[in-house]
Amino acid sequence: MDIVTLEQIKSDISEYRSLLDSRVRENKVQEFLASHSYFFHTLLIDVVYPYPVFSKVRLGTEYETDFVGVIPSSFGPEWRLAEIESPKQCMFTDGGDPSAPLNHAIQQVRNWIRWCEDNISYAQRLMTGLKYPLGIVFCGRRSELTPATQDKLRQLNRNPDIRIRTLDALIDGARAVEHFAKNGSVELDIPINTLSHVEPEHLPEETRERLGYPIRDELSRRRLEPRIWDYHE
């Protein structure tokens, strides 16, 4: 369990906002988020559940997601696949149409979803309980939106398979974590760093059970098939 103080959250938000304002390359934003997974709260994960965020998850040999998260629901785990764009990229053109980078990112996420559908048995080996993954694109800044493009963004978000958010939405996620503070700090049930090559036995037992993995006694008796946290070719 990781602990983050309210002072650290404010500092992290300031650092993240500085990256966005500096219009850094996409990989710089991804590196920051990979070490501050709680920014994905309410977007990819819910920090009240012990479900970590995963980064650079390969879908076979064809695709690699930026981040993957899972949120429990009454119909089972809802897996979410995220694409992060550079703050250099605008969401809309000056004419108010979806920009080329946004269209490319949307298509990328659609490709991931289609891959999961076409390879459902294999995808479920990576993401236990996967049925209908939700794609999320993070692109552009909130300050760049006008009333007209806000309405277009609302229309784009009517797609049931893909959500589109500004990069500023991740600041909202981090701020929401502050509400869980006790005595000036927050105890996170998730690792603050994203995971990729982690064996299931290194995850909390509650997490393994909720995601459908064997409990500790069974883990000691047999080796698991590759899953999302230990699969990289």
PDB file of C-alpha atoms in Angstrom:
ATOM      1  CA  MET A   1       0.000   0.000   0.000  1.00  0.00           C
ATOM      2  CA  ASP A   2       1.388   3.418  -0.995  1.00  0.00           C
ATOM      3  CA  ILE A   3       0.767   6.638   0.889  1.00  0.00           C
ATOM      4  CA  VAL A   4       0.573  10.066  -0.719  1.00  0.00           C
ATOM      5  CA  THR A   5       0.238  13.290   1.242  1.00  0.00           C
ATOM      6  CA  LEU A   6      -2.034  16.167   0.309  1.00  0.00           C
ATOM      7  CA  GLU A   7       1.067  18.301  -0.119  1.00  0.00           C
ATOM      8  CA  GLN A   8       2.491  15.734  -2.547  1.00  0.00           C
ATOM      9  CA  ILE A   9      -0.765  15.604  -4.531  1.00  0.00           C
ATOM     10  CA  LYS A  10      -0.706  19.379  -4.960  1.00  0.00           C
ATOM     11  CA  SER A  11       2.958  19.201  -6.011  1.00  0.00           C
ATOM     12  CA  ASP A  12       2.236  16.387  -8.472  1.00  0.00           C
ATOM     13  CA  ILE A  13      -0.666  18.312 -10.005  1.00  0.00           C
ATOM     14  CA  SER A  14       1.561  21.357 -10.404  1.00  0.00           C
ATOM     15  CA  GLU A  15       4.246  19.257 -12.098  1.00  0.00           C
ATOM     16  CA  TYR A  16       1.736  17.629 -14.430  1.00  0.00           C
ATOM     17  CA  ARG A  17       0.168  20.962 -15.357  1.00  0.00           C
ATOM     18  CA  SER A  18       3.633  22.323 -16.097  1.00  0.00           C
ATOM     19  CA  LEU A  19       4.239  19.420 -18.501  1.00  0.00           C
ATOM     20  CA  LEU A  20       1.000  20.211 -20.303  1.00  0.00           C
ATOM     21  CA  ASP A  21       1.697  23.948 -20.446  1.00  0.00           C
ATOM     22  CA  SER A  22       5.176  23.223 -21.822  1.00  0.00           C
ATOM     23  CA  ARG A  23       3.580  21.133 -24.585  1.00  0.00           C
ATOM     24  CA  VAL A  24       6.022  18.281 -24.062  1.00  0.00           C
ATOM     25  CA  ARG A  25       6.171  15.158 -26.155  1.00  0.00           C
ATOM     26  CA  GLU A  26       3.637  12.411 -25.532  1.00  0.00           C
ATOM     27  CA  ASN A  27       6.190  10.059 -23.956  1.00  0.00           C
ATOM     28  CA  LYS A  28       6.958  12.632 -21.231  1.00  0.00           C
ATOM     29  CA  VAL A  29       3.301  12.731 -20.219  1.00  0.00           C
ATOM     30  CA  GLN A  30       3.147   8.940 -20.276  1.00  0.00           C
ATOM     31  CA  GLU A  31       6.259   8.659 -18.094  1.00  0.00           C
ATOM     32  CA  PHE A  32       4.745  10.995 -15.516  1.00  0.00           C
ATOM     33  CA  LEU A  33       1.441   9.129 -15.423  1.00  0.00           C
ATOM     34  CA  ALA A  34       3.236   5.777 -15.172  1.00  0.00           C
ATOM     35  CA  SER A  35       4.622   6.909 -11.807  1.00  0.00           C
ATOM     36  CA  HIS A  36       1.433   8.648 -10.640  1.00  0.00           C
ATOM     37  CA  SER A  37      -1.292   6.088 -11.315  1.00  0.00           C
ATOM     38  CA  TYR A  38      -3.772   7.776  -8.975  1.00  0.00           C
ATOM     39  CA  PHE A  39      -4.303  10.479 -11.629  1.00  0.00           C
ATOM     40  CA  PHE A  40      -6.457   7.869 -13.414  1.00  0.00           C
ATOM     41  CA  HIS A  41      -8.957   7.775 -10.537  1.00  0.00           C
ATOM     42  CA  THR A  42     -12.564   7.717 -11.873  1.00  0.00           C
ATOM     43  CA  LEU A  43     -11.202   7.424 -15.436  1.00  0.00           C
ATOM     44  CA  LEU A  44      -9.435   4.048 -15.638  1.00  0.00           C
ATOM     45  CA  ILE A  45      -9.661   2.913 -12.020  1.00  0.00           C
ATOM     46  CA  ASP A  46     -11.283   3.653  -8.689  1.00  0.00           C
ATOM     47  CA  VAL A  47      -8.718   3.984  -5.911  1.00  0.00           C
ATOM     48  CA  VAL A  48     -11.130   2.502  -3.372  1.00  0.00           C
ATOM     49  CA  TYR A  49     -10.576  -0.846  -5.084  1.00  0.00           C
ATOM     50  CA  PRO A  50      -7.170  -2.589  -5.144  1.00  0.00           C
ATOM     51  CA  TYR A  51      -6.950  -2.694  -8.948  1.00  0.00           C
ATOM     52  CA  PRO A  52      -3.674  -1.338 -10.351  1.00  0.00           C
ATOM     53  CA  VAL A  53      -3.069   0.500 -13.626  1.00  0.00           C
ATOM     54  CA  PHE A  54      -1.029  -1.292 -16.294  1.00  0.00           C
ATOM     55  CA  SER A  55       1.150   0.409 -18.897  1.00  0.00           C
ATOM     56  CA  LYS A  56       2.427  -0.601 -22.333  1.00  0.00           C
ATOM     57  CA  VAL A  57       0.224  -3.693 -22.550  1.00  0.00           C
ATOM     58  CA  ARG A  58       0.752  -5.584 -25.789  1.00  0.00           C
ATOM     59  CA  LEU A  59      -2.220  -6.961 -27.674  1.00  0.00           C
ATOM     60  CA  GLY A  60      -0.555  -9.847 -29.464  1.00  0.00           C
ATOM     61  CA  THR A  61       2.171  -8.599 -31.789  1.00  0.00           C
ATOM     62  CA  GLU A  62       0.036  -5.946 -33.467  1.00  0.00           C
ATOM     63  CA  TYR A  63      -0.742  -3.288 -30.891  1.00  0.00           C
ATOM     64  CA  GLU A  64       0.432  -1.799 -27.621  1.00  0.00           C
ATOM     65  CA  THR A  65      -1.850   0.247 -25.392  1.00  0.00           C
ATOM     66  CA  ASP A  66      -0.616   3.230 -23.430  1.00  0.00           C
ATOM     67  CA  PHE A  67      -2.496   2.317 -20.243  1.00  0.00           C
ATOM     68  CA  VAL A  68      -5.066  -0.231 -19.111  1.00  0.00           C
ATOM     69  CA  GLY A  69      -7.284  -0.109 -16.053  1.00  0.00           C
ATOM     70  CA  VAL A  70     -10.251  -2.010 -14.681  1.00  0.00           C
ATOM     71  CA  ILE A  71     -13.260  -0.902 -12.639  1.00  0.00           C
ATOM     72  CA  PRO A  72     -15.608  -3.420 -10.958  1.00  0.00           C
ATOM     73  CA  SER A  73     -19.282  -3.251 -11.760  1.00  0.00           C
ATOM     74  CA  SER A  74     -22.462  -5.239 -11.231  1.00  0.00           C
ATOM     75  CA  PHE A  75     -21.897  -6.918 -14.619  1.00  0.00           C
ATOM     76  CA  GLY A  76     -18.274  -7.835 -13.926  1.00  0.00           C
ATOM     77  CA  PRO A  77     -14.922  -6.121 -14.470  1.00  0.00           C
ATOM     78  CA  GLU A  78     -14.983  -3.249 -16.964  1.00  0.00           C
ATOM     79  CA  TRP A  79     -11.616  -3.038 -18.690  1.00  0.00           C
ATOM     80  CA  ARG A  80     -10.570   0.346 -20.046  1.00  0.00           C
ATOM     81  CA  LEU A  81      -7.899   0.955 -22.689  1.00  0.00           C
ATOM     82  CA  ALA A  82      -6.335   4.415 -22.794  1.00  0.00           C
ATOM     83  CA  GLU A  83      -4.496   6.362 -25.472  1.00  0.00           C
ATOM     84  CA  ILE A  84      -2.544   9.456 -24.390  1.00  0.00           C
ATOM     85  CA  GLU A  85      -1.824  12.231 -26.904  1.00  0.00           C
ATOM     86  CA  SER A  86       0.785  14.963 -26.608  1.00  0.00           C
ATOM     87  CA  PRO A  87      -0.427  18.321 -25.247  1.00  0.00           C
ATOM     88  CA  LYS A  88       0.939  19.712 -28.505  1.00  0.00           C
ATOM     89  CA  GLN A  89      -2.050  18.168 -30.266  1.00  0.00           C
ATOM     90  CA  CYS A  90      -5.340  20.034 -30.335  1.00  0.00           C
ATOM     91  CA  MET A  91      -8.631  18.202 -30.178  1.00  0.00           C
ATOM     92  CA  PHE A  92     -10.252  20.320 -32.904  1.00  0.00           C
ATOM     93  CA  THR A  93      -9.107  22.342 -35.899  1.00  0.00           C
ATOM     94  CA  ASP A  94      -9.625  26.101 -36.173  1.00  0.00           C
ATOM     95  CA  GLY A  95     -12.687  25.269 -38.251  1.00  0.00           C
ATOM     96  CA  GLY A  96     -14.162  23.216 -35.428  1.00  0.00           C
ATOM     97  CA  ASP A  97     -13.657  19.765 -36.939  1.00  0.00           C
ATOM     98  CA  PRO A  98     -11.978  16.861 -35.112  1.00  0.00           C
ATOM     99  CA  SER A  99      -8.234  17.194 -35.672  1.00  0.00           C
ATOM    100  CA  ALA A 100      -6.109  14.621 -37.486  1.00  0.00           C
ATOM    101  CA  PRO A 101      -4.354  13.589 -34.222  1.00  0.00           C
ATOM    102  CA  LEU A 102      -7.722  13.079 -32.508  1.00  0.00           C
ATOM    103  CA  ASN A 103      -9.094  11.045 -35.417  1.00  0.00           C
ATOM    104  CA  HIS A 104      -5.918   8.954 -35.447  1.00  0.00           C
ATOM    105  CA  ALA A 105      -6.163   8.317 -31.706  1.00  0.00           C
ATOM    106  CA  ILE A 106      -9.828   7.317 -31.999  1.00  0.00           C
ATOM    107  CA  GLN A 107      -8.971   4.879 -34.788  1.00  0.00           C
ATOM    108  CA  GLN A 108      -6.124   3.458 -32.722  1.00  0.00           C
ATOM    109  CA  VAL A 109      -8.490   2.712 -29.844  1.00  0.00           C
ATOM    110  CA  ARG A 110     -11.032   1.234 -32.230  1.00  0.00           C
ATOM    111  CA  ASN A 111      -8.310  -1.082 -33.511  1.00  0.00           C
ATOM    112  CA  TRP A 112      -7.593  -2.235 -29.939  1.00  0.00           C
ATOM    113  CA  ILE A 113     -11.266  -2.909 -29.287  1.00  0.00           C
ATOM    114  CA  ARG A 114     -11.630  -4.796 -32.563  1.00  0.00           C
ATOM    115  CA  TRP A 115      -8.523  -6.846 -31.765  1.00  0.00           C
ATOM    116  CA  CYS A 116     -10.065  -7.837 -28.424  1.00  0.00           C
ATOM    117  CA  GLU A 117     -13.304  -8.827 -30.151  1.00  0.00           C
ATOM    118  CA  ASP A 118     -11.511 -10.822 -32.855  1.00  0.00           C
ATOM    119  CA  ASN A 119      -9.228 -12.529 -30.331  1.00  0.00           C
ATOM    120  CA  ILE A 120     -11.587 -12.736 -27.372  1.00  0.00           C
ATOM    121  CA  SER A 121     -10.231 -15.979 -25.869  1.00  0.00           C
ATOM    122  CA  TYR A 122      -6.667 -14.710 -26.018  1.00  0.00           C
ATOM    123  CA  ALA A 123      -7.713 -11.245 -24.804  1.00  0.00           C
ATOM    124  CA  GLN A 124      -9.414 -12.823 -21.790  1.00  0.00           C
ATOM    125  CA  ARG A 125      -6.127 -14.520 -20.902  1.00  0.00           C
ATOM    126  CA  LEU A 126      -4.686 -11.020 -20.610  1.00  0.00           C
ATOM    127  CA  MET A 127      -7.722  -9.317 -19.071  1.00  0.00           C
ATOM    128  CA  THR A 128      -9.795 -11.665 -16.949  1.00  0.00           C
ATOM    129  CA  GLY A 129     -13.538 -11.283 -17.442  1.00  0.00           C
ATOM    130  CA  LEU A 130     -13.117  -9.036 -20.492  1.00  0.00           C
ATOM    131  CA  LYS A 131     -16.297  -8.677 -22.532  1.00  0.00           C
ATOM    132  CA  TYR A 132     -16.704  -5.216 -23.994  1.00  0.00           C
ATOM    133  CA  PRO A 133     -13.650  -3.019 -23.331  1.00  0.00           C
ATOM    134  CA  LEU A 134     -14.116   0.723 -23.166  1.00  0.00           C
ATOM    135  CA  GLY A 135     -11.634   2.899 -25.035  1.00  0.00           C
ATOM    136  CA  ILE A 136     -10.597   6.311 -23.696  1.00  0.00           C
ATOM    137  CA  VAL A 137      -8.659   8.964 -25.629  1.00  0.00           C
ATOM    138  CA  PHE A 138      -6.950  11.791 -23.732  1.00  0.00           C
ATOM    139  CA  CYS A 139      -6.241  14.653 -26.106  1.00  0.00           C
ATOM    140  CA  GLY A 140      -6.092  18.449 -26.057  1.00  0.00           C
ATOM    141  CA  ARG A 141      -6.585  21.030 -23.343  1.00  0.00           C
ATOM    142  CA  ARG A 142      -9.783  22.162 -21.715  1.00  0.00           C
ATOM    143  CA  SER A 143      -8.842  25.822 -22.261  1.00  0.00           C
ATOM    144  CA  GLU A 144      -8.838  25.268 -26.033  1.00  0.00           C
ATOM    145  CA  LEU A 145     -12.502  24.303 -26.145  1.00  0.00           C
ATOM    146  CA  THR A 146     -15.167  26.760 -27.255  1.00  0.00           C
ATOM    147  CA  PRO A 147     -18.922  26.407 -26.719  1.00  0.00           C
ATOM    148  CA  ALA A 148     -19.181  25.066 -30.284  1.00  0.00           C
ATOM    149  CA  THR A 149     -16.394  22.462 -29.884  1.00  0.00           C
ATOM    150  CA  GLN A 150     -17.696  21.508 -26.440  1.00  0.00           C
ATOM    151  CA  ASP A 151     -20.957  20.581 -28.127  1.00  0.00           C
ATOM    152  CA  LYS A 152     -19.082  18.563 -30.773  1.00  0.00           C
ATOM    153  CA  LEU A 153     -17.129  16.811 -28.036  1.00  0.00           C
ATOM    154  CA  ARG A 154     -20.415  15.941 -26.348  1.00  0.00           C
ATOM    155  CA  GLN A 155     -21.625  14.436 -29.617  1.00  0.00           C
ATOM    156  CA  LEU A 156     -18.421  12.407 -30.036  1.00  0.00           C
ATOM    157  CA  ASN A 157     -18.891  11.014 -26.545  1.00  0.00           C
ATOM    158  CA  ARG A 158     -22.249   9.516 -27.502  1.00  0.00           C
ATOM    159  CA  ASN A 159     -20.256   6.596 -28.928  1.00  0.00           C
ATOM    160  CA  PRO A 160     -20.838   3.723 -26.456  1.00  0.00           C
ATOM    161  CA  ASP A 161     -17.370   2.200 -27.015  1.00  0.00           C
ATOM    162  CA  ILE A 162     -15.080   5.241 -26.760  1.00  0.00           C
ATOM    163  CA  ARG A 163     -14.806   8.206 -24.418  1.00  0.00           C
ATOM    164  CA  ILE A 164     -12.816  11.334 -25.265  1.00  0.00           C
ATOM    165  CA  ARG A 165     -11.374  13.477 -22.488  1.00  0.00           C
ATOM    166  CA  THR A 166      -8.974  16.387 -22.342  1.00  0.00           C
ATOM    167  CA  LEU A 167      -5.613  15.887 -20.677  1.00  0.00           C
ATOM    168  CA  ASP A 168      -6.886  18.177 -17.906  1.00  0.00           C
ATOM    169  CA  ALA A 169      -9.394  15.492 -16.888  1.00  0.00           C
ATOM    170  CA  LEU A 170      -6.511  13.650 -15.254  1.00  0.00           C
ATOM    171  CA  ILE A 171      -6.025  16.604 -12.907  1.00  0.00           C
ATOM    172  CA  ASP A 172      -9.648  16.158 -11.852  1.00  0.00           C
ATOM    173  CA  GLY A 173      -8.874  12.523 -11.093  1.00  0.00           C
ATOM    174  CA  ALA A 174      -5.953  13.463  -8.860  1.00  0.00           C
ATOM    175  CA  ARG A 175      -7.970  16.133  -7.061  1.00  0.00           C
ATOM    176  CA  ALA A 176     -10.753  13.651  -6.373  1.00  0.00           C
ATOM    177  CA  VAL A 177      -8.264  11.479  -4.476  1.00  0.00           C
ATOM    178  CA  GLU A 178      -7.835  14.298  -1.957  1.00  0.00           C
ATOM    179  CA  HIS A 179     -11.310  13.544  -0.596  1.00  0.00           C
ATOM    180  CA  PHE A 180     -10.001  10.254   0.827  1.00  0.00           C
ATOM    181  CA  ALA A 181      -7.408  12.037   2.984  1.00  0.00           C
ATOM    182  CA  LYS A 182      -7.085  11.308   6.691  1.00  0.00           C
ATOM    183  CA  ASN A 183      -4.637  13.291   8.792  1.00  0.00           C
ATOM    184  CA  GLY A 184      -3.197  14.944   5.713  1.00  0.00           C
ATOM    185  CA  SER A 185      -2.477  11.828   3.647  1.00  0.00           C
ATOM    186  CA  VAL A 186      -4.191   9.201   1.527  1.00  0.00           C
ATOM    187  CA  GLU A 187      -3.558   5.459   1.751  1.00  0.00           C
ATOM    188  CA  LEU A 188      -3.805   4.049  -1.754  1.00  0.00           C
ATOM    189  CA  ASP A 189      -4.944   0.466  -2.267  1.00  0.00           C
ATOM    190  CA  ILE A 190      -3.206   0.571  -5.654  1.00  0.00           C
ATOM    191  CA  PRO A 191       0.527   0.819  -6.423  1.00  0.00           C
ATOM    192  CA  ILE A 192       1.444   4.403  -7.243  1.00  0.00           C
ATOM    193  CA  ASN A 193       3.533   3.090 -10.140  1.00  0.00           C
ATOM    194  CA  THR A 194       1.845   1.323 -13.035  1.00  0.00           C
ATOM    195  CA  LEU A 195       2.521  -2.380 -13.535  1.00  0.00           C
ATOM    196  CA  SER A 196       3.526  -4.489 -16.520  1.00  0.00           C
ATOM    197  CA  HIS A 197       5.772  -7.448 -15.670  1.00  0.00           C
ATOM    198  CA  VAL A 198       4.266  -8.249 -12.275  1.00  0.00           C
ATOM    199  CA  GLU A 199       3.388 -11.831 -11.371  1.00  0.00           C
ATOM    200  CA  PRO A 200      -0.143 -12.338  -9.963  1.00  0.00           C
ATOM    201  CA  GLU A 201       1.191 -13.559  -6.627  1.00  0.00           C
ATOM    202  CA  HIS A 202       2.640 -10.072  -6.065  1.00  0.00           C
ATOM    203  CA  LEU A 203      -0.824  -8.540  -6.177  1.00  0.00           C
ATOM    204  CA  PRO A 204      -3.036  -8.235  -3.083  1.00  0.00           C
ATOM    205  CA  GLU A 205      -5.111 -11.384  -2.510  1.00  0.00           C
ATOM    206  CA  GLU A 206      -8.337  -9.360  -2.739  1.00  0.00           C
ATOM    207  CA  THR A 207      -7.285  -8.131  -6.177  1.00  0.00           C
ATOM    208  CA  ARG A 208      -6.543 -11.658  -7.410  1.00  0.00           C
ATOM    209  CA  GLU A 209      -9.867 -12.956  -6.154  1.00  0.00           C
ATOM    210  CA  ARG A 210     -11.879 -10.080  -7.617  1.00  0.00           C
ATOM    211  CA  LEU A 211     -10.200 -10.535 -11.000  1.00  0.00           C
ATOM    212  CA  GLY A 212     -10.755 -14.278 -10.978  1.00  0.00           C
ATOM    213  CA  TYR A 213      -7.238 -15.476 -10.197  1.00  0.00           C
ATOM    214  CA  PRO A 214      -6.457 -18.331  -7.806  1.00  0.00           C
ATOM    215  CA  ILE A 215      -5.987 -17.586  -4.136  1.00  0.00           C
ATOM    216  CA  ARG A 216      -2.541 -17.866  -2.591  1.00  0.00           C
ATOM    217  CA  ASP A 217      -2.690 -21.615  -1.776  1.00  0.00           C
ATOM    218  CA  GLU A 218      -3.550 -22.453  -5.367  1.00  0.00           C
ATOM    219  CA  LEU A 219      -0.816 -20.164  -6.657  1.00  0.00           C
ATOM    220  CA  SER A 220       1.711 -22.142  -4.675  1.00  0.00           C
ATOM    221  CA  ARG A 221       0.562 -25.374  -6.326  1.00  0.00           C
ATOM    222  CA  ARG A 222       0.510 -24.413  -9.976  1.00  0.00           C
ATOM    223  CA  ARG A 223       1.823 -21.862 -12.428  1.00  0.00           C
ATOM    224  CA  LEU A 224      -0.681 -19.496 -13.996  1.00  0.00           C
ATOM    225  CA  GLU A 225      -1.124 -18.881 -17.698  1.00  0.00           C
ATOM    226  CA  PRO A 226       0.294 -15.535 -18.865  1.00  0.00           C
ATOM    227  CA  ARG A 227      -1.943 -12.622 -17.985  1.00  0.00           C
ATOM    228  CA  ILE A 228      -1.855  -8.893 -18.476  1.00  0.00           C
ATOM    229  CA  TRP A 229       0.815  -8.344 -15.849  1.00  0.00           C
ATOM    230  CA  ASP A 230       3.365 -10.885 -17.070  1.00  0.00           C
ATOM    231  CA  TYR A 231       2.826 -10.980 -20.841  1.00  0.00           C
ATOM    232  CA  HIS A 232       5.366  -9.272 -23.070  1.00  0.00           C
ATOM    233  CA  GLU A 233       6.899 -10.804 -26.165  1.00  0.00           C
TER     234      GLU A 233
END
